Amino acid sequence: MSGDGMANAERAQPVLTARKAGLVGCAECGHVHPKGTPTCSVCGSGLASRDSASLQRVWAWLIAGMVIYIPANVYPMLRTTTFGATQESTIVGGVIDLVDHGSIGVALIVFVASVIIPVSKFIAIAYLALRVQRGKPGTSTHFHLYEFVEFIGRWSMIDVFVVAILSALVQLNFVASINPGIAAVSFALSVAFTMISANSFDPRLIWDAPEGNPV
Amino acid sequence: MAYYGGMTDSLSDLIACPKCDALHRVPDVDIGAQARCVRCGTVLMAPKDGAMTRIVMLSVTALILMVAAVFFPFLELSVQGLGRKSSVFDAVLAFSDGLMLPLSVAVAALIVVLPVFRFVALIYVFAPMALGWTPAPRAKTVFKLAESVRPWAMAEIFIIGVAVALVKVAGLAQVTLGPAFWAFVGLVIITVLKDNFMCRVTVWQTLNARSPS
Ligand SMILES: [Zn+2]
Ligand SMILES: [Zn+2]
């Protein structure tokens, strides 16, 4: 916006980064320090031109999230007891039930939050991490993909809250009761692990060209 | 950091985008305007008139609404004359037996504890500054913690969860929304408003400028 105040010209392609200028920018507050400064003088965060260990954390949490997503889909999420008969439903089973009841819109919300978002998040994080490891410099498209993944991931928690609310609300002894299944725990963990994975990613790595001055 | 004395003076005119490392000269941004990163579009500065006072007022309101949301009945369910009222507190306790206990703790943290922590932390950081005092002790640490907790405060997602749950039980029973539901909706709106008033880089610069060295 206020282009005149910027060190970089609006459209110039090779952007001058703090790293190229031999400086270290703080990932928390943006304050610039001389190379080798250990902690930020403004906010006290640890300084690193690029958080090079970040990819290991990204992969570790991502794999944990993917593994635990399997039981989350196999085991029941909800156990509904009506007049003594118990019915168990998985995540996908719950979506199908909603479709059967004609609630297509809500079924879509649950399906997107519990299946589409987690699975595409696994793929997107793995894709971005692989690109960085192969030294391919990214564009703003890749950065926006990262931002989107970081923004959308938390919305997967919807189904866990649905289970919590239903279990609290529907406790009418013999007539009807709803209880959480084991998948609720593994699904919540899967969402949490992938969120940690995305948060561990240092987005500055996405832009780097391999020939950039090593710091 | 006094050691770098001379150097930090000139370097404080620069700002590196926290998301892509592009270097910018600290721009003069008018109140109400925004400066975005030339490379990735991240908002670097967004000074707003009276932002701190508004953040404090919105956080106080949110805290009051949270108390109402937690303890007043949230939803009321009735089937064939049998009724049950439940509060957010009950939803949290729904998982409290055995294996489900960790889930119970997690739900409590995500929808009540972490949002409350954020509101209290923001009041602690911004109230003294809104009054023109020097920042409270450890204000920087508290603000950093509040920012790191941000993705985990999920009150707005909980509201969508409630909507979905309502549809799911619609066939089974009749459900009425209690006062706490509306308190919670108000809380979500206020949280969004409040986060709009906050620009992380601007906050850090103000905190730094006002801190005694
Ligand atoms: Zn910093
Ligand atoms: Zn940027």
GROMACS .gro file of C-alpha atoms and ligand atoms in nm:
model
  430
    1MET     CA    1   0.000   0.000   0.000
    2SER     CA    2   0.231   0.278   0.114
    3GLY     CA    3   0.486   0.182  -0.146
    4ASP     CA    4   0.697   0.496  -0.117
    5GLY     CA    5   0.804   0.410   0.235
    6MET     CA    6   0.933   0.069   0.137
    7ALA     CA    7   1.290  -0.039   0.079
    8ASN     CA    8   1.168  -0.263  -0.202
    9ALA     CA    9   1.019  -0.120  -0.517
   10GLU     CA   10   0.659  -0.232  -0.565
   11ARG     CA   11   0.706  -0.487  -0.843
   12ALA     CA   12   1.078  -0.557  -0.839
   13GLN     CA   13   1.116  -0.935  -0.852
   14PRO     CA   14   1.436  -1.013  -0.663
   15VAL     CA   15   1.317  -0.896  -0.323
   16LEU     CA   16   1.581  -0.788  -0.076
   17THR     CA   17   1.539  -1.010   0.225
   18ALA     CA   18   1.688  -0.957   0.569
   19ARG     CA   19   1.898  -1.268   0.507
   20LYS     CA   20   2.046  -1.135   0.180
   21ALA     CA   21   2.124  -0.809   0.354
   22GLY     CA   22   2.322  -1.005   0.615
   23LEU     CA   23   2.064  -0.934   0.883
   24VAL     CA   24   1.826  -1.140   1.091
   25GLY     CA   25   1.457  -1.052   1.109
   26CYS     CA   26   1.249  -1.153   1.409
   27ALA     CA   27   0.972  -1.397   1.314
   28GLU     CA   28   0.755  -1.264   1.596
   29CYS     CA   29   0.780  -0.884   1.571
   30GLY     CA   30   0.975  -0.812   1.251
   31HIS     CA   31   1.252  -0.621   1.422
   32VAL     CA   32   1.584  -0.642   1.235
   33HIS     CA   33   1.911  -0.735   1.404
   34PRO     CA   34   2.273  -0.787   1.298
   35LYS     CA   35   2.356  -1.143   1.198
   36GLY     CA   36   2.442  -1.361   1.496
   37THR     CA   37   2.227  -1.180   1.750
   38PRO     CA   38   2.084  -1.458   1.972
   39THR     CA   39   1.760  -1.299   2.095
   40CYS     CA   40   1.535  -1.021   1.976
   41SER     CA   41   1.582  -0.696   2.169
   42VAL     CA   42   1.218  -0.599   2.118
   43CYS     CA   43   1.020  -0.911   2.206
   44GLY     CA   44   1.277  -1.150   2.348
   45SER     CA   45   1.215  -1.429   2.096
   46GLY     CA   46   1.504  -1.647   1.986
   47LEU     CA   47   1.640  -1.531   1.650
   48ALA     CA   48   1.720  -1.752   1.354
   49SER     CA   49   1.743  -1.636   0.996
   50ARG     CA   50   1.564  -1.958   0.902
   51ASP     CA   51   1.437  -2.210   1.151
   52SER     CA   52   1.620  -2.502   0.989
   53ALA     CA   53   1.507  -2.759   1.246
   54SER     CA   54   1.148  -2.661   1.173
   55LEU     CA   55   1.103  -2.916   0.891
   56GLN     CA   56   1.185  -3.205   1.124
   57ARG     CA   57   0.917  -3.090   1.365
   58VAL     CA   58   0.675  -3.038   1.074
   59TRP     CA   59   0.726  -3.397   0.953
   60ALA     CA   60   0.714  -3.553   1.300
   61TRP     CA   61   0.384  -3.389   1.394
   62LEU     CA   62   0.239  -3.442   1.045
   63ILE     CA   63   0.311  -3.816   1.049
   64ALA     CA   64   0.170  -3.845   1.403
   65GLY     CA   65  -0.143  -3.664   1.286
   66MET     CA   66  -0.182  -3.889   0.980
   67VAL     CA   67  -0.132  -4.212   1.177
   68ILE     CA   68  -0.386  -4.123   1.442
   69TYR     CA   69  -0.634  -4.012   1.177
   70ILE     CA   70  -0.676  -4.380   1.079
   71PRO     CA   71  -0.833  -4.502   1.409
   72ALA     CA   72  -1.034  -4.180   1.411
   73ASN     CA   73  -1.211  -4.305   1.099
   74VAL     CA   74  -1.232  -4.674   1.187
   75TYR     CA   75  -1.368  -4.656   1.541
   76PRO     CA   76  -1.705  -4.508   1.641
   77MET     CA   77  -1.730  -4.139   1.711
   78LEU     CA   78  -2.076  -4.156   1.870
   79ARG     CA   79  -2.276  -4.424   2.052
   80THR     CA   80  -2.648  -4.349   2.041
   81THR     CA   81  -2.880  -4.550   2.264
   82THR     CA   82  -3.253  -4.517   2.199
   83PHE     CA   83  -3.496  -4.736   2.397
   84GLY     CA   84  -3.221  -4.978   2.489
   85ALA     CA   85  -3.083  -5.029   2.139
   86THR     CA   86  -2.731  -4.901   2.084
   87GLN     CA   87  -2.612  -4.772   1.751
   88GLU     CA   88  -2.254  -4.674   1.681
   89SER     CA   89  -2.148  -4.436   1.409
   90THR     CA   90  -1.813  -4.339   1.266
   91ILE     CA   91  -1.726  -3.996   1.125
   92VAL     CA   92  -1.837  -4.091   0.773
   93GLY     CA   93  -2.133  -4.285   0.916
   94GLY     CA   94  -2.249  -3.970   1.092
   95VAL     CA   95  -2.234  -3.779   0.764
   96ILE     CA   96  -2.440  -4.049   0.590
   97ASP     CA   97  -2.699  -4.034   0.871
   98LEU     CA   98  -2.732  -3.660   0.819
   99VAL     CA   99  -2.781  -3.709   0.445
  100ASP     CA  100  -3.049  -3.973   0.517
  101HIS     CA  101  -3.231  -3.720   0.734
  102GLY     CA  102  -3.221  -3.472   0.450
  103SER     CA  103  -2.979  -3.230   0.620
  104ILE     CA  104  -2.753  -3.201   0.318
  105GLY     CA  105  -2.605  -2.865   0.418
  106VAL     CA  106  -2.502  -2.978   0.765
  107ALA     CA  107  -2.377  -3.310   0.627
  108LEU     CA  108  -2.156  -3.110   0.392
  109ILE     CA  109  -2.018  -2.897   0.677
  110VAL     CA  110  -1.927  -3.205   0.880
  111PHE     CA  111  -1.781  -3.386   0.577
  112VAL     CA  112  -1.567  -3.087   0.479
  113ALA     CA  113  -1.449  -3.027   0.837
  114SER     CA  114  -1.378  -3.390   0.923
  115VAL     CA  115  -1.259  -3.541   0.595
  116ILE     CA  116  -1.178  -3.287   0.322
  117ILE     CA  117  -0.989  -3.039   0.542
  118PRO     CA  118  -0.775  -3.294   0.732
  119VAL     CA  119  -0.683  -3.495   0.422
  120SER     CA  120  -0.603  -3.192   0.204
  121LYS     CA  121  -0.408  -3.047   0.495
  122PHE     CA  122  -0.188  -3.360   0.512
  123ILE     CA  123  -0.123  -3.334   0.138
  124ALA     CA  124  -0.060  -2.957   0.140
  125ILE     CA  125   0.186  -2.961   0.431
  126ALA     CA  126   0.375  -3.259   0.287
  127TYR     CA  127   0.388  -3.090  -0.055
  128LEU     CA  128   0.522  -2.761   0.087
  129ALA     CA  129   0.777  -2.939   0.308
  130LEU     CA  130   0.901  -3.150   0.014
  131ARG     CA  131   0.939  -2.842  -0.205
  132VAL     CA  132   1.148  -2.670   0.060
  133GLN     CA  133   1.364  -2.980   0.105
  134ARG     CA  134   1.429  -3.001  -0.268
  135GLY     CA  135   1.533  -2.635  -0.266
  136LYS     CA  136   1.261  -2.511  -0.499
  137PRO     CA  137   1.186  -2.144  -0.442
  138GLY     CA  138   0.816  -2.084  -0.390
  139THR     CA  139   0.586  -1.811  -0.515
  140SER     CA  140   0.310  -1.622  -0.340
  141THR     CA  141   0.073  -1.904  -0.445
  142HIS     CA  142   0.266  -2.146  -0.225
  143PHE     CA  143   0.269  -1.896   0.059
  144HIS     CA  144  -0.107  -1.844   0.032
  145LEU     CA  145  -0.156  -2.220   0.036
  146TYR     CA  146   0.040  -2.227   0.362
  147GLU     CA  147  -0.161  -1.940   0.508
  148PHE     CA  148  -0.484  -2.111   0.410
  149VAL     CA  149  -0.378  -2.440   0.569
  150GLU     CA  150  -0.279  -2.260   0.888
  151PHE     CA  151  -0.610  -2.073   0.895
  152ILE     CA  152  -0.846  -2.359   0.811
  153GLY     CA  153  -0.698  -2.642   1.020
  154ARG     CA  154  -0.863  -2.550   1.349
  155TRP     CA  155  -1.211  -2.571   1.193
  156SER     CA  156  -1.176  -2.950   1.183
  157MET     CA  157  -1.249  -2.951   1.556
  158ILE     CA  158  -1.622  -2.900   1.478
  159ASP     CA  159  -1.704  -3.270   1.501
  160VAL     CA  160  -1.533  -3.307   1.838
  161PHE     CA  161  -1.746  -3.024   1.975
  162VAL     CA  162  -2.059  -3.178   1.822
  163VAL     CA  163  -1.985  -3.500   2.008
  164ALA     CA  164  -1.922  -3.309   2.332
  165ILE     CA  165  -2.246  -3.114   2.305
  166LEU     CA  166  -2.456  -3.417   2.211
  167SER     CA  167  -2.312  -3.624   2.494
  168ALA     CA  168  -2.390  -3.349   2.743
  169LEU     CA  169  -2.736  -3.281   2.611
  170VAL     CA  170  -2.878  -3.618   2.526
  171GLN     CA  171  -2.876  -3.808   2.856
  172LEU     CA  172  -3.237  -3.911   2.903
  173ASN     CA  173  -3.173  -4.252   3.057
  174PHE     CA  174  -3.380  -4.513   2.878
  175VAL     CA  175  -3.538  -4.291   2.614
  176ALA     CA  176  -3.220  -4.168   2.454
  177SER     CA  177  -2.858  -4.120   2.540
  178ILE     CA  178  -2.553  -4.031   2.338
  179ASN     CA  179  -2.198  -4.109   2.442
  180PRO     CA  180  -1.863  -4.036   2.283
  181GLY     CA  181  -1.668  -4.313   2.114
  182ILE     CA  182  -1.293  -4.364   2.113
  183ALA     CA  183  -1.260  -4.199   1.771
  184ALA     CA  184  -1.346  -3.863   1.929
  185VAL     CA  185  -1.015  -3.874   2.116
  186SER     CA  186  -0.805  -3.983   1.819
  187PHE     CA  187  -0.970  -3.732   1.589
  188ALA     CA  188  -0.908  -3.446   1.834
  189LEU     CA  189  -0.544  -3.553   1.862
  190SER     CA  190  -0.509  -3.575   1.484
  191VAL     CA  191  -0.636  -3.218   1.443
  192ALA     CA  192  -0.410  -3.094   1.723
  193PHE     CA  193  -0.101  -3.267   1.580
  194THR     CA  194  -0.157  -3.126   1.231
  195MET     CA  195  -0.211  -2.780   1.379
  196ILE     CA  196   0.122  -2.807   1.561
  197SER     CA  197   0.280  -2.930   1.238
  198ALA     CA  198   0.154  -2.627   1.041
  199ASN     CA  199   0.252  -2.389   1.321
  200SER     CA  200   0.605  -2.535   1.327
  201PHE     CA  201   0.657  -2.452   0.960
  202ASP     CA  202   0.877  -2.145   0.914
  203PRO     CA  203   0.699  -1.977   0.620
  204ARG     CA  204   1.016  -1.786   0.527
  205LEU     CA  205   1.159  -2.118   0.403
  206ILE     CA  206   0.891  -2.132   0.131
  207TRP     CA  207   1.040  -1.834  -0.055
  208ASP     CA  208   1.406  -1.927  -0.044
  209ALA     CA  209   1.607  -2.003  -0.353
  210PRO     CA  210   1.882  -2.260  -0.301
  211GLU     CA  211   2.146  -2.020  -0.430
  212GLY     CA  212   2.048  -1.761  -0.169
  213ASN     CA  213   2.338  -1.659   0.052
  214PRO     CA  214   2.363  -1.923   0.320
  215VAL     CA  215   2.352  -1.784   0.669
  216MET     CA  216   2.125  -0.513   2.370
  217ALA     CA  217   2.303  -0.191   2.460
  218TYR     CA  218   2.615  -0.354   2.315
  219TYR     CA  219   2.490  -0.302   1.964
  220GLY     CA  220   2.393   0.054   2.056
  221GLY     CA  221   2.485   0.238   1.737
  222MET     CA  222   2.378  -0.044   1.508
  223THR     CA  223   2.035  -0.101   1.653
  224ASP     CA  224   1.957   0.265   1.603
  225SER     CA  225   1.979   0.243   1.225
  226LEU     CA  226   1.835  -0.108   1.214
  227SER     CA  227   1.523   0.005   1.397
  228ASP     CA  228   1.430   0.197   1.081
  229LEU     CA  229   1.397  -0.139   0.906
  230ILE     CA  230   1.142  -0.411   0.938
  231ALA     CA  231   1.162  -0.768   0.807
  232CYS     CA  232   0.833  -0.931   0.715
  233PRO     CA  233   0.784  -1.210   0.974
  234LYS     CA  234   0.631  -1.434   0.706
  235CYS     CA  235   0.870  -1.393   0.410
  236ASP     CA  236   1.175  -1.200   0.537
  237ALA     CA  237   1.134  -0.917   0.281
  238LEU     CA  238   1.307  -0.606   0.414
  239HIS     CA  239   1.113  -0.281   0.438
  240ARG     CA  240   1.190   0.065   0.566
  241VAL     CA  241   0.947   0.131   0.853
  242PRO     CA  242   0.672   0.322   0.673
  243ASP     CA  243   0.484   0.623   0.802
  244VAL     CA  244   0.135   0.488   0.818
  245ASP     CA  245  -0.163   0.716   0.880
  246ILE     CA  246  -0.403   0.624   1.158
  247GLY     CA  247  -0.656   0.386   1.011
  248ALA     CA  248  -0.439   0.294   0.711
  249GLN     CA  249  -0.241  -0.027   0.661
  250ALA     CA  250   0.105  -0.110   0.534
  251ARG     CA  251   0.135  -0.450   0.373
  252CYS     CA  252   0.440  -0.653   0.280
  253VAL     CA  253   0.526  -0.596  -0.088
  254ARG     CA  254   0.602  -0.962  -0.138
  255CYS     CA  255   0.341  -1.164   0.051
  256GLY     CA  256   0.077  -0.910   0.151
  257THR     CA  257   0.100  -0.969   0.525
  258VAL     CA  258  -0.018  -0.663   0.719
  259LEU     CA  259   0.294  -0.509   0.870
  260MET     CA  260   0.147  -0.205   1.036
  261ALA     CA  261  -0.208  -0.097   1.104
  262PRO     CA  262  -0.221   0.178   1.364
  263LYS     CA  263  -0.574   0.254   1.478
  264ASP     CA  264  -0.709   0.536   1.684
  265GLY     CA  265  -0.770   0.431   2.044
  266ALA     CA  266  -0.701   0.067   1.956
  267MET     CA  267  -0.567  -0.019   2.301
  268THR     CA  268  -0.867   0.125   2.486
  269ARG     CA  269  -1.100  -0.064   2.255
  270ILE     CA  270  -0.911  -0.392   2.298
  271VAL     CA  271  -0.935  -0.354   2.677
  272MET     CA  272  -1.307  -0.271   2.667
  273LEU     CA  273  -1.388  -0.555   2.430
  274SER     CA  274  -1.186  -0.801   2.641
  275VAL     CA  275  -1.369  -0.698   2.959
  276THR     CA  276  -1.705  -0.740   2.782
  277ALA     CA  277  -1.595  -1.078   2.651
  278LEU     CA  278  -1.499  -1.192   3.001
  279ILE     CA  279  -1.841  -1.099   3.139
  280LEU     CA  280  -2.015  -1.276   2.852
  281MET     CA  281  -1.797  -1.581   2.908
  282VAL     CA  282  -1.910  -1.611   3.271
  283ALA     CA  283  -2.272  -1.595   3.155
  284ALA     CA  284  -2.205  -1.841   2.872
  285VAL     CA  285  -2.047  -2.098   3.098
  286PHE     CA  286  -2.297  -2.112   3.380
  287PHE     CA  287  -2.635  -2.022   3.233
  288PRO     CA  288  -2.826  -2.296   3.050
  289PHE     CA  289  -2.703  -2.325   2.696
  290LEU     CA  290  -2.951  -2.561   2.538
  291GLU     CA  291  -3.266  -2.723   2.663
  292LEU     CA  292  -3.381  -3.056   2.533
  293SER     CA  293  -3.719  -3.218   2.574
  294VAL     CA  294  -3.851  -3.556   2.468
  295GLN     CA  295  -4.192  -3.686   2.568
  296GLY     CA  296  -4.216  -3.465   2.872
  297LEU     CA  297  -3.863  -3.536   2.984
  298GLY     CA  298  -3.649  -3.226   2.988
  299ARG     CA  299  -3.282  -3.157   3.031
  300LYS     CA  300  -3.101  -2.828   3.046
  301SER     CA  301  -2.732  -2.820   2.988
  302SER     CA  302  -2.467  -2.555   3.015
  303VAL     CA  303  -2.127  -2.527   2.851
  304PHE     CA  304  -1.999  -2.655   3.183
  305ASP     CA  305  -2.195  -2.980   3.124
  306ALA     CA  306  -2.056  -3.012   2.772
  307VAL     CA  307  -1.710  -2.991   2.921
  308LEU     CA  308  -1.792  -3.256   3.178
  309ALA     CA  309  -1.948  -3.487   2.918
  310PHE     CA  310  -1.619  -3.665   2.867
  311SER     CA  311  -1.522  -3.673   3.231
  312ASP     CA  312  -1.520  -4.048   3.285
  313GLY     CA  313  -1.228  -4.280   3.217
  314LEU     CA  314  -1.066  -4.268   2.874
  315MET     CA  315  -1.257  -3.959   2.778
  316LEU     CA  316  -1.111  -3.746   3.055
  317PRO     CA  317  -0.830  -3.604   2.838
  318LEU     CA  318  -1.092  -3.500   2.582
  319SER     CA  319  -1.288  -3.328   2.856
  320VAL     CA  320  -0.982  -3.133   2.959
  321ALA     CA  321  -0.912  -3.046   2.595
  322VAL     CA  322  -1.265  -2.919   2.528
  323ALA     CA  323  -1.254  -2.711   2.848
  324ALA     CA  324  -0.921  -2.566   2.741
  325LEU     CA  325  -1.025  -2.487   2.384
  326ILE     CA  326  -1.359  -2.323   2.452
  327VAL     CA  327  -1.322  -2.172   2.799
  328VAL     CA  328  -0.974  -2.172   2.955
  329LEU     CA  329  -0.767  -2.048   2.659
  330PRO     CA  330  -1.015  -1.778   2.548
  331VAL     CA  331  -1.034  -1.654   2.911
  332PHE     CA  332  -0.656  -1.659   2.935
  333ARG     CA  333  -0.632  -1.448   2.619
  334PHE     CA  334  -0.882  -1.190   2.744
  335VAL     CA  335  -0.709  -1.158   3.083
  336ALA     CA  336  -0.365  -1.141   2.921
  337LEU     CA  337  -0.473  -0.869   2.676
  338ILE     CA  338  -0.629  -0.663   2.957
  339TYR     CA  339  -0.306  -0.701   3.156
  340VAL     CA  340  -0.093  -0.589   2.861
  341PHE     CA  341  -0.312  -0.312   2.718
  342ALA     CA  342  -0.493  -0.157   3.016
  343PRO     CA  343  -0.187   0.022   3.160
  344MET     CA  344  -0.086   0.137   2.811
  345ALA     CA  345  -0.436   0.261   2.729
  346LEU     CA  346  -0.411   0.475   3.042
  347GLY     CA  347  -0.078   0.609   2.924
  348TRP     CA  348   0.123   0.431   3.193
  349THR     CA  349   0.436   0.230   3.131
  350PRO     CA  350   0.359  -0.134   3.041
  351ALA     CA  351   0.301  -0.377   3.327
  352PRO     CA  352   0.593  -0.596   3.436
  353ARG     CA  353   0.653  -0.887   3.197
  354ALA     CA  354   0.397  -0.740   2.955
  355LYS     CA  355   0.607  -0.861   2.661
  356THR     CA  356   0.616  -1.221   2.783
  357VAL     CA  357   0.243  -1.216   2.853
  358PHE     CA  358   0.164  -1.074   2.508
  359LYS     CA  359   0.384  -1.332   2.337
  360LEU     CA  360   0.208  -1.610   2.525
  361ALA     CA  361  -0.135  -1.465   2.440
  362GLU     CA  362  -0.039  -1.459   2.070
  363SER     CA  363   0.086  -1.818   2.074
  364VAL     CA  364  -0.241  -1.933   2.229
  365ARG     CA  365  -0.448  -1.761   1.959
  366PRO     CA  366  -0.504  -2.055   1.719
  367TRP     CA  367  -0.613  -2.273   2.012
  368ALA     CA  368  -0.892  -2.049   2.136
  369MET     CA  369  -1.184  -2.203   1.948
  370ALA     CA  370  -1.502  -2.038   2.075
  371GLU     CA  371  -1.624  -1.958   1.721
  372ILE     CA  372  -1.578  -2.316   1.608
  373PHE     CA  373  -1.776  -2.433   1.910
  374ILE     CA  374  -2.072  -2.221   1.793
  375ILE     CA  375  -2.076  -2.400   1.457
  376GLY     CA  376  -2.055  -2.728   1.650
  377VAL     CA  377  -2.367  -2.627   1.842
  378ALA     CA  378  -2.552  -2.558   1.518
  379VAL     CA  379  -2.459  -2.899   1.380
  380ALA     CA  380  -2.557  -3.070   1.707
  381LEU     CA  381  -2.897  -2.900   1.695
  382VAL     CA  382  -2.965  -3.043   1.352
  383LYS     CA  383  -2.851  -3.387   1.464
  384VAL     CA  384  -3.092  -3.409   1.757
  385ALA     CA  385  -3.376  -3.238   1.573
  386GLY     CA  386  -3.534  -3.570   1.486
  387LEU     CA  387  -3.486  -3.710   1.834
  388ALA     CA  388  -3.610  -3.430   2.052
  389GLN     CA  389  -3.710  -3.070   2.071
  390VAL     CA  390  -3.431  -2.827   2.146
  391THR     CA  391  -3.452  -2.469   2.268
  392LEU     CA  392  -3.163  -2.228   2.284
  393GLY     CA  393  -3.086  -2.089   2.628
  394PRO     CA  394  -2.954  -1.742   2.720
  395ALA     CA  395  -2.597  -1.873   2.736
  396PHE     CA  396  -2.608  -1.954   2.366
  397TRP     CA  397  -2.663  -1.587   2.281
  398ALA     CA  398  -2.395  -1.484   2.530
  399PHE     CA  399  -2.158  -1.715   2.345
  400VAL     CA  400  -2.253  -1.574   2.006
  401GLY     CA  401  -2.186  -1.223   2.142
  402LEU     CA  402  -1.852  -1.345   2.272
  403VAL     CA  403  -1.750  -1.472   1.929
  404ILE     CA  404  -1.845  -1.144   1.759
  405ILE     CA  405  -1.646  -0.946   2.017
  406THR     CA  406  -1.344  -1.173   1.977
  407VAL     CA  407  -1.341  -1.114   1.602
  408LEU     CA  408  -1.379  -0.736   1.650
  409LYS     CA  409  -1.100  -0.731   1.906
  410ASP     CA  410  -0.859  -0.930   1.689
  411ASN     CA  411  -0.928  -0.681   1.410
  412PHE     CA  412  -0.795  -0.403   1.630
  413MET     CA  413  -0.471  -0.586   1.687
  414CYS     CA  414  -0.175  -0.572   1.456
  415ARG     CA  415   0.108  -0.772   1.603
  416VAL     CA  416   0.398  -0.568   1.465
  417THR     CA  417   0.236  -0.238   1.568
  418VAL     CA  418   0.174  -0.374   1.917
  419TRP     CA  419   0.537  -0.481   1.952
  420GLN     CA  420   0.662  -0.142   1.838
  421THR     CA  421   0.438   0.038   2.086
  422LEU     CA  422   0.532  -0.199   2.367
  423ASN     CA  423   0.896  -0.147   2.288
  424ALA     CA  424   0.870   0.231   2.262
  425ARG     CA  425   0.692   0.262   2.596
  426SER     CA  426   0.897   0.010   2.793
  427PRO     CA  427   1.155   0.151   3.029
  428SER     CA  428   1.492   0.024   2.905
  429ZN      ZN  429   1.119  -0.979   1.805
  430ZN      ZN  430   0.609  -1.070   0.354
   0.00000   0.00000   0.00000
